[in-house]
Coordinates of C-alpha atoms in Angstrom, one line a residue:
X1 CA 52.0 230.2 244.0
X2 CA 55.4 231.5 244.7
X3 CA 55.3 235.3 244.0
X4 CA 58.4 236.9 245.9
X5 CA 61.9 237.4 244.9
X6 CA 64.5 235.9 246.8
X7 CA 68.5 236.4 247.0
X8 CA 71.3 235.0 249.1
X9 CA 75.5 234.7 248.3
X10 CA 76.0 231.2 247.4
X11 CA 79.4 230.5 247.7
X12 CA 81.3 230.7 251.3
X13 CA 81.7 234.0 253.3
X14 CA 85.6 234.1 253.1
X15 CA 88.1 235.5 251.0
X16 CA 88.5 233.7 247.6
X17 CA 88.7 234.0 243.5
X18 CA 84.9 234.5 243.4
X19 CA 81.9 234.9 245.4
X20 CA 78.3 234.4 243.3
X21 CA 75.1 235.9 244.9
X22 CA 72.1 234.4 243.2
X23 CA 68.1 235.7 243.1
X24 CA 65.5 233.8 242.0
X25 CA 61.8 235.0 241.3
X26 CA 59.4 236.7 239.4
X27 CA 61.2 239.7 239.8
X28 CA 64.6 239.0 239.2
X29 CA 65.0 240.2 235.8
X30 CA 63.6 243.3 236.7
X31 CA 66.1 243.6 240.2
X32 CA 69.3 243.0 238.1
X33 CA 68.1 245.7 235.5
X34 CA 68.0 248.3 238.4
X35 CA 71.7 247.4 239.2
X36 CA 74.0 246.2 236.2
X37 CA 75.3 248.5 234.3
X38 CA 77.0 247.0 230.5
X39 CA 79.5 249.1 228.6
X40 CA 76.6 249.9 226.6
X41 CA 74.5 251.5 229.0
X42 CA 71.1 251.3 228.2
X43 CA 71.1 247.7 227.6
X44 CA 68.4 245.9 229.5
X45 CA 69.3 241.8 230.6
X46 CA 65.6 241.5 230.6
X47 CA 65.7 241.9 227.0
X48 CA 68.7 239.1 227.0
X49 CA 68.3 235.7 225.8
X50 CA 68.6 233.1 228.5
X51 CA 71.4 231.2 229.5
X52 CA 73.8 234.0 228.7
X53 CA 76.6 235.9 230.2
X54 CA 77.2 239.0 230.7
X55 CA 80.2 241.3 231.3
X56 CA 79.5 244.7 233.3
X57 CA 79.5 246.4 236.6
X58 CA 77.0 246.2 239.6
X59 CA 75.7 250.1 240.8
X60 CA 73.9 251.8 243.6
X61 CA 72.5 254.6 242.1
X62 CA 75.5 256.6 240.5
X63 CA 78.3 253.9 242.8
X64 CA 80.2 251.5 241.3
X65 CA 80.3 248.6 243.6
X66 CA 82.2 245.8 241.5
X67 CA 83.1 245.0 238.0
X68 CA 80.7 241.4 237.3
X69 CA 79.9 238.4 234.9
X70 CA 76.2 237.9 235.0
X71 CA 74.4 234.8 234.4
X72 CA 70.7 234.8 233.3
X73 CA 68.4 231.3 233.1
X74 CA 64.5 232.0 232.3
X75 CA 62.7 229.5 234.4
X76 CA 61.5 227.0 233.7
X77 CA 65.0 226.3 232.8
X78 CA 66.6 226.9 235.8
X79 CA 67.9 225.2 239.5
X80 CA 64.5 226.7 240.4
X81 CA 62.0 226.3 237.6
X82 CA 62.0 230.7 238.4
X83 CA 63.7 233.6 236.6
X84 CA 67.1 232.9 238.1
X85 CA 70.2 235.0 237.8
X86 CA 73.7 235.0 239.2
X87 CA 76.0 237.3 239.7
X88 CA 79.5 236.8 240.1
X89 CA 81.9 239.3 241.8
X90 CA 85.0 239.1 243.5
X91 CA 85.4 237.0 246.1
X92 CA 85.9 239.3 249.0
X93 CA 83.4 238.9 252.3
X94 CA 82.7 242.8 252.0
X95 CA 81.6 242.6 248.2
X96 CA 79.4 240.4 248.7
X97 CA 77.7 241.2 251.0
X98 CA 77.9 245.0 249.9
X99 CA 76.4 243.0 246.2
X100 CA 73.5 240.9 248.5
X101 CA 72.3 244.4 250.1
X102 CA 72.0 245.9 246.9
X103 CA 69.9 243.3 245.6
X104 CA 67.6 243.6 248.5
X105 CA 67.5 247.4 248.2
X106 CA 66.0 246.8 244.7
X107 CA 63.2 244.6 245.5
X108 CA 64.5 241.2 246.7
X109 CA 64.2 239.4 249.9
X110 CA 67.0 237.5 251.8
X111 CA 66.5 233.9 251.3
X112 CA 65.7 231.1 254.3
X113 CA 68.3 228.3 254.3
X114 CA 68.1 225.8 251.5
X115 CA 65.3 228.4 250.0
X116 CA 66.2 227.7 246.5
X117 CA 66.2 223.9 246.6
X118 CA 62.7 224.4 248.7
X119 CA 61.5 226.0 245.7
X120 CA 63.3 223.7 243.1
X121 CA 60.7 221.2 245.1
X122 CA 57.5 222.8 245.0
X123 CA 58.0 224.1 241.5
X124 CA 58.4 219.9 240.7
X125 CA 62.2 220.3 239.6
X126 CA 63.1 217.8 242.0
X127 CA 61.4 215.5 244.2
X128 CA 62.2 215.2 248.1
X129 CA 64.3 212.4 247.5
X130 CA 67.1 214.7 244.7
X131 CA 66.5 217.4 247.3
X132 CA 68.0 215.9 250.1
X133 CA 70.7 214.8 247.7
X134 CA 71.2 218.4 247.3
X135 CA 73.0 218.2 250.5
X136 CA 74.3 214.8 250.8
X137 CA 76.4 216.2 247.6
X138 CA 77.5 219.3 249.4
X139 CA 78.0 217.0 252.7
X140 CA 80.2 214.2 250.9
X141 CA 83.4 213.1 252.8
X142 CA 84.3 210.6 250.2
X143 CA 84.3 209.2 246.5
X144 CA 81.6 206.3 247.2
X145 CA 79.8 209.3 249.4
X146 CA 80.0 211.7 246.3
X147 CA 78.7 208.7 243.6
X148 CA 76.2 208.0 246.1
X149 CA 74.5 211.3 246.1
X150 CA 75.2 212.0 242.7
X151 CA 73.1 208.9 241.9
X152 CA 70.3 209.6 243.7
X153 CA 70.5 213.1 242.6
X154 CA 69.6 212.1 239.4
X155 CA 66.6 209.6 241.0
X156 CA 67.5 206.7 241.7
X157 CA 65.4 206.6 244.6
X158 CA 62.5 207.9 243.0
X159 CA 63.1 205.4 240.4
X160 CA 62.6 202.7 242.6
X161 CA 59.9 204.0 245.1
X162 CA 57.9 205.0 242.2
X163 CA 57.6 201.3 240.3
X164 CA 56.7 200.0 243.9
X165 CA 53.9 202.7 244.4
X166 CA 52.8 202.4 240.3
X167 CA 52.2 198.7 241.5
X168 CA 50.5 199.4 244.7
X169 CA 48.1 201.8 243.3
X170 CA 47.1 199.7 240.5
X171 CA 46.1 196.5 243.0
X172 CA 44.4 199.6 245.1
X173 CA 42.3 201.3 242.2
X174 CA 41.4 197.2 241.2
X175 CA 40.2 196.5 244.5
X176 CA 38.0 199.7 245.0
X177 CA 36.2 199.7 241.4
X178 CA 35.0 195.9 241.8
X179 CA 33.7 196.8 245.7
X180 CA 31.9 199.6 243.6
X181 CA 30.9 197.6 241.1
X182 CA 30.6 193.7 242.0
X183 CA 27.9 193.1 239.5
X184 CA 30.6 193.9 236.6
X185 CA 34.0 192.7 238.2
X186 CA 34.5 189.7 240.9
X187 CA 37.3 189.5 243.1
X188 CA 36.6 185.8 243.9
X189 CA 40.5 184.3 244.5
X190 CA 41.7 188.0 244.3
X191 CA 43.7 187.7 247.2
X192 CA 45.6 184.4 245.7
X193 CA 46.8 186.5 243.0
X194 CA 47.9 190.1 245.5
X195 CA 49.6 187.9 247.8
X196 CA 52.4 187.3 245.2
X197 CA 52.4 190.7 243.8
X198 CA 53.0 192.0 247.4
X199 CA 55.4 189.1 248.4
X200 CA 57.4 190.6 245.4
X201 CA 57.1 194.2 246.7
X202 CA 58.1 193.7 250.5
X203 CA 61.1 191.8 248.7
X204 CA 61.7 195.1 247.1
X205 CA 61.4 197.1 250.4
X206 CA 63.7 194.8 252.3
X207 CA 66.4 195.3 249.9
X208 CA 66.5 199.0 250.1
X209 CA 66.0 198.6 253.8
X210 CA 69.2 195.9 253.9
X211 CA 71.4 199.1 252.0
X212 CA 70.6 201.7 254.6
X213 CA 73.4 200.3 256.8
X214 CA 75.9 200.5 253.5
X215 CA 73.8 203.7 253.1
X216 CA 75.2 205.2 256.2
X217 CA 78.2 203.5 256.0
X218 CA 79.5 205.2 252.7
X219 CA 77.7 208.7 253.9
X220 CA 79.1 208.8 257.7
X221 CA 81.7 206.8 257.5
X222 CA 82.5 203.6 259.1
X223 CA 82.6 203.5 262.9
X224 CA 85.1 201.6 263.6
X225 CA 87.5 201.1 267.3
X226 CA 90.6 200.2 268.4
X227 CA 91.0 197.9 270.9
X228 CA 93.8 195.2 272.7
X229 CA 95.4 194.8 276.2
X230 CA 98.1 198.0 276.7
X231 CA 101.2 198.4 274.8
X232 CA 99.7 196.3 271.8
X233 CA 100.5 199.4 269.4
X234 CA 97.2 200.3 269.1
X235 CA 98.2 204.3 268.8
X236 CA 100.9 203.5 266.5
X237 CA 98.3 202.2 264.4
X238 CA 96.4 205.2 264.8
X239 CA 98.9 207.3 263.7
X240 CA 100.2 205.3 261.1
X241 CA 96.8 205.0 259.3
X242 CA 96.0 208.7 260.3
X243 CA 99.7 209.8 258.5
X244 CA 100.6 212.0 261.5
X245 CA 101.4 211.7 265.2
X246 CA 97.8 211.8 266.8
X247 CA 98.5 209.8 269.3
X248 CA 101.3 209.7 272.3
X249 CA 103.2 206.6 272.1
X250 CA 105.7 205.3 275.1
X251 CA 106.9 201.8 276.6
X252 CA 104.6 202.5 279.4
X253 CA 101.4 200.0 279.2
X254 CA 98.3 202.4 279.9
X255 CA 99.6 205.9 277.8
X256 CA 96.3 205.8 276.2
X257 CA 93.7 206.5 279.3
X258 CA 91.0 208.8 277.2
X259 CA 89.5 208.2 273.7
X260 CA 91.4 209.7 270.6
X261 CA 88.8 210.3 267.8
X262 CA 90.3 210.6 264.0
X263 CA 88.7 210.9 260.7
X264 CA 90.3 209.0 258.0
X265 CA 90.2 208.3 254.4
X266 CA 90.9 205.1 253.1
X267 CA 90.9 203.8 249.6
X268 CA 88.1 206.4 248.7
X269 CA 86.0 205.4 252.0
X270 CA 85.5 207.1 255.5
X271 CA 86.7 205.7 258.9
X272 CA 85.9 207.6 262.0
X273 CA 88.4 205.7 264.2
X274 CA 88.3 205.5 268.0
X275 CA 91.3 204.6 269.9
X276 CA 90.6 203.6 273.5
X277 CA 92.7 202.7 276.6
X278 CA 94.1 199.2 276.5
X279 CA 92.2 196.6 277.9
X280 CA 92.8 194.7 281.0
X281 CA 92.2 194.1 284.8
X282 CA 93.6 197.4 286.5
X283 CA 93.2 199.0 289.9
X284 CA 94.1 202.3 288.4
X285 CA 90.5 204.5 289.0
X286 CA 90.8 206.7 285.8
X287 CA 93.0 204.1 283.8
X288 CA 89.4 201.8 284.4
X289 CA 87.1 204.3 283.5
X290 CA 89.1 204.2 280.0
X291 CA 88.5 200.5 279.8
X292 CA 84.9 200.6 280.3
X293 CA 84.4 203.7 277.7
X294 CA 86.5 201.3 275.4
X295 CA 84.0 198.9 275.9
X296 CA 80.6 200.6 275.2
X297 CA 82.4 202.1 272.3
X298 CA 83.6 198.7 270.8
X299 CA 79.6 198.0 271.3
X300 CA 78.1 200.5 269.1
X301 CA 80.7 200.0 266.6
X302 CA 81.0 199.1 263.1
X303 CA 84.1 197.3 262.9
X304 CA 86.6 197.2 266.0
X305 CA 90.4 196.1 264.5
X306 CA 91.9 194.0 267.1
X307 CA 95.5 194.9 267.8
X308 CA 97.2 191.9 269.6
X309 CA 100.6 192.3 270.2
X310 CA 102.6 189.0 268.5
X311 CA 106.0 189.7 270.9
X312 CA 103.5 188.6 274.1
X313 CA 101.4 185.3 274.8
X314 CA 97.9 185.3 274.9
X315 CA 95.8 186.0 278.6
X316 CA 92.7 186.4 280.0
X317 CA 92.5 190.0 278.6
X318 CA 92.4 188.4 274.8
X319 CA 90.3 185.9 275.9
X320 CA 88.0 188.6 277.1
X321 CA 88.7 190.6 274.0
X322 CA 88.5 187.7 271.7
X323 CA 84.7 187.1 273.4
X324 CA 83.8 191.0 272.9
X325 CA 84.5 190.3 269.2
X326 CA 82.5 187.4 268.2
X327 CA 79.4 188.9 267.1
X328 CA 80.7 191.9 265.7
X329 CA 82.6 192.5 262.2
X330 CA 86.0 192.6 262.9
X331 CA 89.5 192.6 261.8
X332 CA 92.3 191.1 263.9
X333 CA 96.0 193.0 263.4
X334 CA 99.5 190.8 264.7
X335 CA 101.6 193.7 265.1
X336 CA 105.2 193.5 265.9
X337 CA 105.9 191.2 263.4
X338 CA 109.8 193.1 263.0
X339 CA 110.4 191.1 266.7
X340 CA 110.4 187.7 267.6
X341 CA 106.8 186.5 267.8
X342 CA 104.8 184.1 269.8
X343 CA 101.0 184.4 268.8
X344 CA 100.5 183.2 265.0
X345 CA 97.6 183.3 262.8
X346 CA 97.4 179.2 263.2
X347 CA 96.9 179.5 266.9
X348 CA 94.1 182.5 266.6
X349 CA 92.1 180.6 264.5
X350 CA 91.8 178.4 267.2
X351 CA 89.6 180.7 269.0
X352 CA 87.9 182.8 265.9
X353 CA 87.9 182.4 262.2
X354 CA 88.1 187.1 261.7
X355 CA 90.2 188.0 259.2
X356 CA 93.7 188.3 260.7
X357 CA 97.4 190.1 259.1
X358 CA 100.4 190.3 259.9
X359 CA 102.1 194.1 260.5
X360 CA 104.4 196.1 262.0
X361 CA 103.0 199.2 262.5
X362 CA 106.5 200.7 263.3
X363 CA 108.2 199.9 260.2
X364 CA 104.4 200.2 258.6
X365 CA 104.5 196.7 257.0
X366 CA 101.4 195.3 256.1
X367 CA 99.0 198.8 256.1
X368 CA 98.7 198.7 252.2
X369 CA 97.2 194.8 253.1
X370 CA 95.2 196.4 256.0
X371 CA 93.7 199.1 254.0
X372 CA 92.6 197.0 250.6
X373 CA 91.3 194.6 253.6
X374 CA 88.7 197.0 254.9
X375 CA 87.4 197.8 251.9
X376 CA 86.6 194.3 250.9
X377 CA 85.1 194.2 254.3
X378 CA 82.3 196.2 253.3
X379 CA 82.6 196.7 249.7
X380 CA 83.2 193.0 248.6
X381 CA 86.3 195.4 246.8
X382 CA 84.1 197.4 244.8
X383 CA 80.7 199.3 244.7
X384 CA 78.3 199.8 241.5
X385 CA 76.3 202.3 241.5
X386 CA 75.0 201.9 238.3
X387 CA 72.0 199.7 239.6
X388 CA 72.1 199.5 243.0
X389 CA 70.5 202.4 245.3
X390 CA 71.9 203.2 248.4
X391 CA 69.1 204.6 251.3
X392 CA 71.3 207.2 253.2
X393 CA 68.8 209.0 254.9
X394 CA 67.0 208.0 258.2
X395 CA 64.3 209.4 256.9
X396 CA 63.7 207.6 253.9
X397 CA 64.6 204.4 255.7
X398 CA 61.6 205.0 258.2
X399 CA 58.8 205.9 255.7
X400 CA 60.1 202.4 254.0
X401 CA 59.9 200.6 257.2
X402 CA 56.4 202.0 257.7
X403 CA 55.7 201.1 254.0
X404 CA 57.3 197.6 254.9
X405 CA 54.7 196.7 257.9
X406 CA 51.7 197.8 256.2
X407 CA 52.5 195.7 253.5
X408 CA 52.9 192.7 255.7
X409 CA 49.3 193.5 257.2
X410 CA 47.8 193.0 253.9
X411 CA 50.1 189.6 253.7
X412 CA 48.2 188.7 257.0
X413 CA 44.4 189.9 256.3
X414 CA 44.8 187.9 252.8
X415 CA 46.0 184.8 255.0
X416 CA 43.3 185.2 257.4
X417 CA 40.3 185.5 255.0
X418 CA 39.6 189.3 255.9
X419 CA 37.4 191.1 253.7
X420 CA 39.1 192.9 250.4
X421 CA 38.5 196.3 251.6
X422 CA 41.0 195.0 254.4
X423 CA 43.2 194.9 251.3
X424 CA 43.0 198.0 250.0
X425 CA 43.5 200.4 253.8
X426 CA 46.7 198.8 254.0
X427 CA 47.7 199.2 250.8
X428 CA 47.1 203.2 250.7
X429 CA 49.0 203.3 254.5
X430 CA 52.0 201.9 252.4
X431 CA 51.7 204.1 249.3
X432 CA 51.1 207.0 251.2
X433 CA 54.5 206.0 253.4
X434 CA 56.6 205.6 249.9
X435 CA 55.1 208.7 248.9
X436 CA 56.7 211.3 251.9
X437 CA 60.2 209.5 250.4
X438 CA 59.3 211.2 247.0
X439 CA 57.7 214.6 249.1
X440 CA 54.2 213.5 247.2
X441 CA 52.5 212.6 250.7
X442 CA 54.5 215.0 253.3
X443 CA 53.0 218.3 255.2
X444 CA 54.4 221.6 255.0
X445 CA 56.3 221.1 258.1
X446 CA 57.8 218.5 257.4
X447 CA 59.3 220.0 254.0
X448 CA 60.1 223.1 256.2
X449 CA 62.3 221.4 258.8
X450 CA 63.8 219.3 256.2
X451 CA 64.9 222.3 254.0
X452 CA 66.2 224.2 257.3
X453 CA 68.9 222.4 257.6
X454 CA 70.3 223.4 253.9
X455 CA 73.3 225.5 253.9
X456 CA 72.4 229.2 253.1
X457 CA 72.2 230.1 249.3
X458 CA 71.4 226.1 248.5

């Protein structure tokens, strides 16, 4: 059981309107006693109801450190299931931390990173899954990152993993009362009858596995390159779509030799957009070494926009790029269409049926059609989250995988004839997998490294 007090500022060390330093513990009632003082000076917040505020001053003995609000919540009624309080002051970085050493003089301790939502864990306010939520909230670099979060927040992961292990255990417990007791309950054509359940379930794994690219999709943001022969207007694009000049932009094929990174938001989503040297058969040493990165980056992408300019015939270089492309999701960008053009959308589809628009990315015609484009890409032009859940978190998506293949053995020992106990090892492997989603099967370790990583006063 948790018995000490802990304290951290929650809100970020800079000047601002407010700054909130918050304690949770046992002792907390008692800590904020020894240091607020009301305009009626011998009231006690211990005697206070909960969930009340509280106008006064925080003290040092007979020093006036800063004129307050105080928040009280009696666990378990709190972020933490503990005796919580909060204590905001203004927002300078020297109040607060004057406030914070105070607290500790009293009788608290500074708290470890993500300290309070450990404890929200093991005090069963939240399960592993809302915990790391916690973060993803605090983390979100868009709307669909911020719904996202905010759904599973409120457990829509544990939701799901917990009908899946309900079912699991049930088919578990079944399995190990008739081996105890065969006289009483026969399992004759048992295996029949799991093999559909658990057909059902791994259908249910898969497609929480299939959302874990979305997942990290709408958390990190689409990955997602620039790429076409020099000159093409690929960093006009760039800078056009980024709404300031990121990138240099000449006559001269090759300005682009390194890789421009930029983080966009588009119609509520991310895009961390690469813009790479153009691509083509060059002597130049340095201008190849940008060719090859653009390369291995248009590899490991997750969308590459092909910019092909509409002025100039086709070449070998589109032929090559026009080959890089075919396995990988892709949109394809006619730019220049303010000049006299050459390449149409009839005579691409000749060599690839990719989405393909017409622009001019230096009168910016067409980007409105680009953006609403590369949402549908990936969003079919919206996302529910009312009933879908998203897997974010690597995680997760490896304690379902695990889940996933010891799920499949039991689908292969029923196939084979194995004996029911067979069954039932299996079975555990993947409840216990599901569980260290939820933080019901996991070692203290693991919840410490996870809980690390939390921001300071979360």
């Amino acid at each position: 059981m948790i018995k000490d007090t802990i304290a951290a500022i929650a809100t970020a060390m800079t000047a601002s309107g407010i700054g909130i330093i918050r304690i949770s513990g046992e002792e907390a009632f008692e800590i904020i006693d020894r240091i607020y003082r009301g305009r009626k000076k011998e009231k006690k917040l211990s005697n206070e109801k909960t969930h009340t505020i509280h106008y006064g001053y925080i003290i040092d003995g007979e020093e006036t450190i800063d004129e307050v609000l105080v928040l009280l919540m009696r666990g378990p009624h709190s972020y933490t299931g503990e005796d919580t309080v909060e204590i905001d002051c203004h927002g300078g970085v020297y109040v607060m931390k004057r406030i914070l050493e105070t607290v500790i003089k009293y009788g608290a301790r500074p708290a470890e990173p993500g300290e309070f939502t450990k404890r929200a864990f093991l005090n069963g306010r939240l399960d592993l899954s809302q915990a790391e939520a916690v973060i993803d909230v605090i983390q979100s670099k868009n709307e669909y990152a911020l719904k996202s979060s905010v759904s599973q927040l409120k457990g829509s992961v544990l939701e799901k993993i917990s009908e899946i292990r309900k079912e699991i255990l049930y088919h578990t417990a079944f399995i190990e009362t008739a081996l105890d007791d065969p006289e009483h309950i026969s399992i004759d054509g048992y295996g029949e009858e799991l093999q559909v359940t658990v057909e059902k379930l791994l259908e249910a794994i898969r497609r929480l596995l299939d959302s874990a690219d979305n997942g990290r999709i709408i958390k990190e943001g689409i990955q997602t390159v620039i790429v076409g022969k020099p000159n093409a207007g690929k960093s006009s694009l760039l800078n056009v779509l980024a709404g300031k000049e990121r990138a240099i932009v000449t006559d001269i094929e090759g300005t682009t030799r390194d890789i421009l990174e930029e983080h966009i938001q588009i119609n509520g989503i991310s895009l961390n957009i690469i813009d790479t040297a153009g691509i083509r058969d060059t002597e130049d040493v340095v201008e190849k070494i940008g060719v090859d990165k653009a390369k291995d980056y248009a590899k490991e992408a997750d969308l590459i926009i092909y910019v092909v300019d509409a002025s100039r015939a086709l070449d070998e270089n589109d032929e090559q790029i026009l080959s890089m492309i075919r396995e990988k999701q892709a949109l394809i960008l006619l730019n220049k269409s303010d000049l006299e053009t050459v390449v149409t959308k009839e005579l691409l589809q000749q060599y690839t049926e990719k989405p393909m628009i017409e622009i001019s990315a230096k009168q910016e015609h067409g980007i409105e059609e680009v953006e609403q484009t590369l949402k549908n890409m990936f969003f079919e032009g919206k996302v529910s989250f009312n009933d879908e859940v998203y897997i974010t978190n690597i995680r997760q998506k490896t304690a379902l995988q695990n889940a996933y293949d010891s799920l499949e053995k039991v689908i292969g020992s029923i196939e084979t004839n194995m004996p029911e106990d067979f069954y039932s090892i299996d079975l555990m492997d993947a409840y216990e997998a599901l569980g260290s989603i939820t933080g019901e099967t996991i070692g203290e370790d693991l919840v410490n490294e996870i809980f690390s990583k939390f921001c300071m006063g979360k």
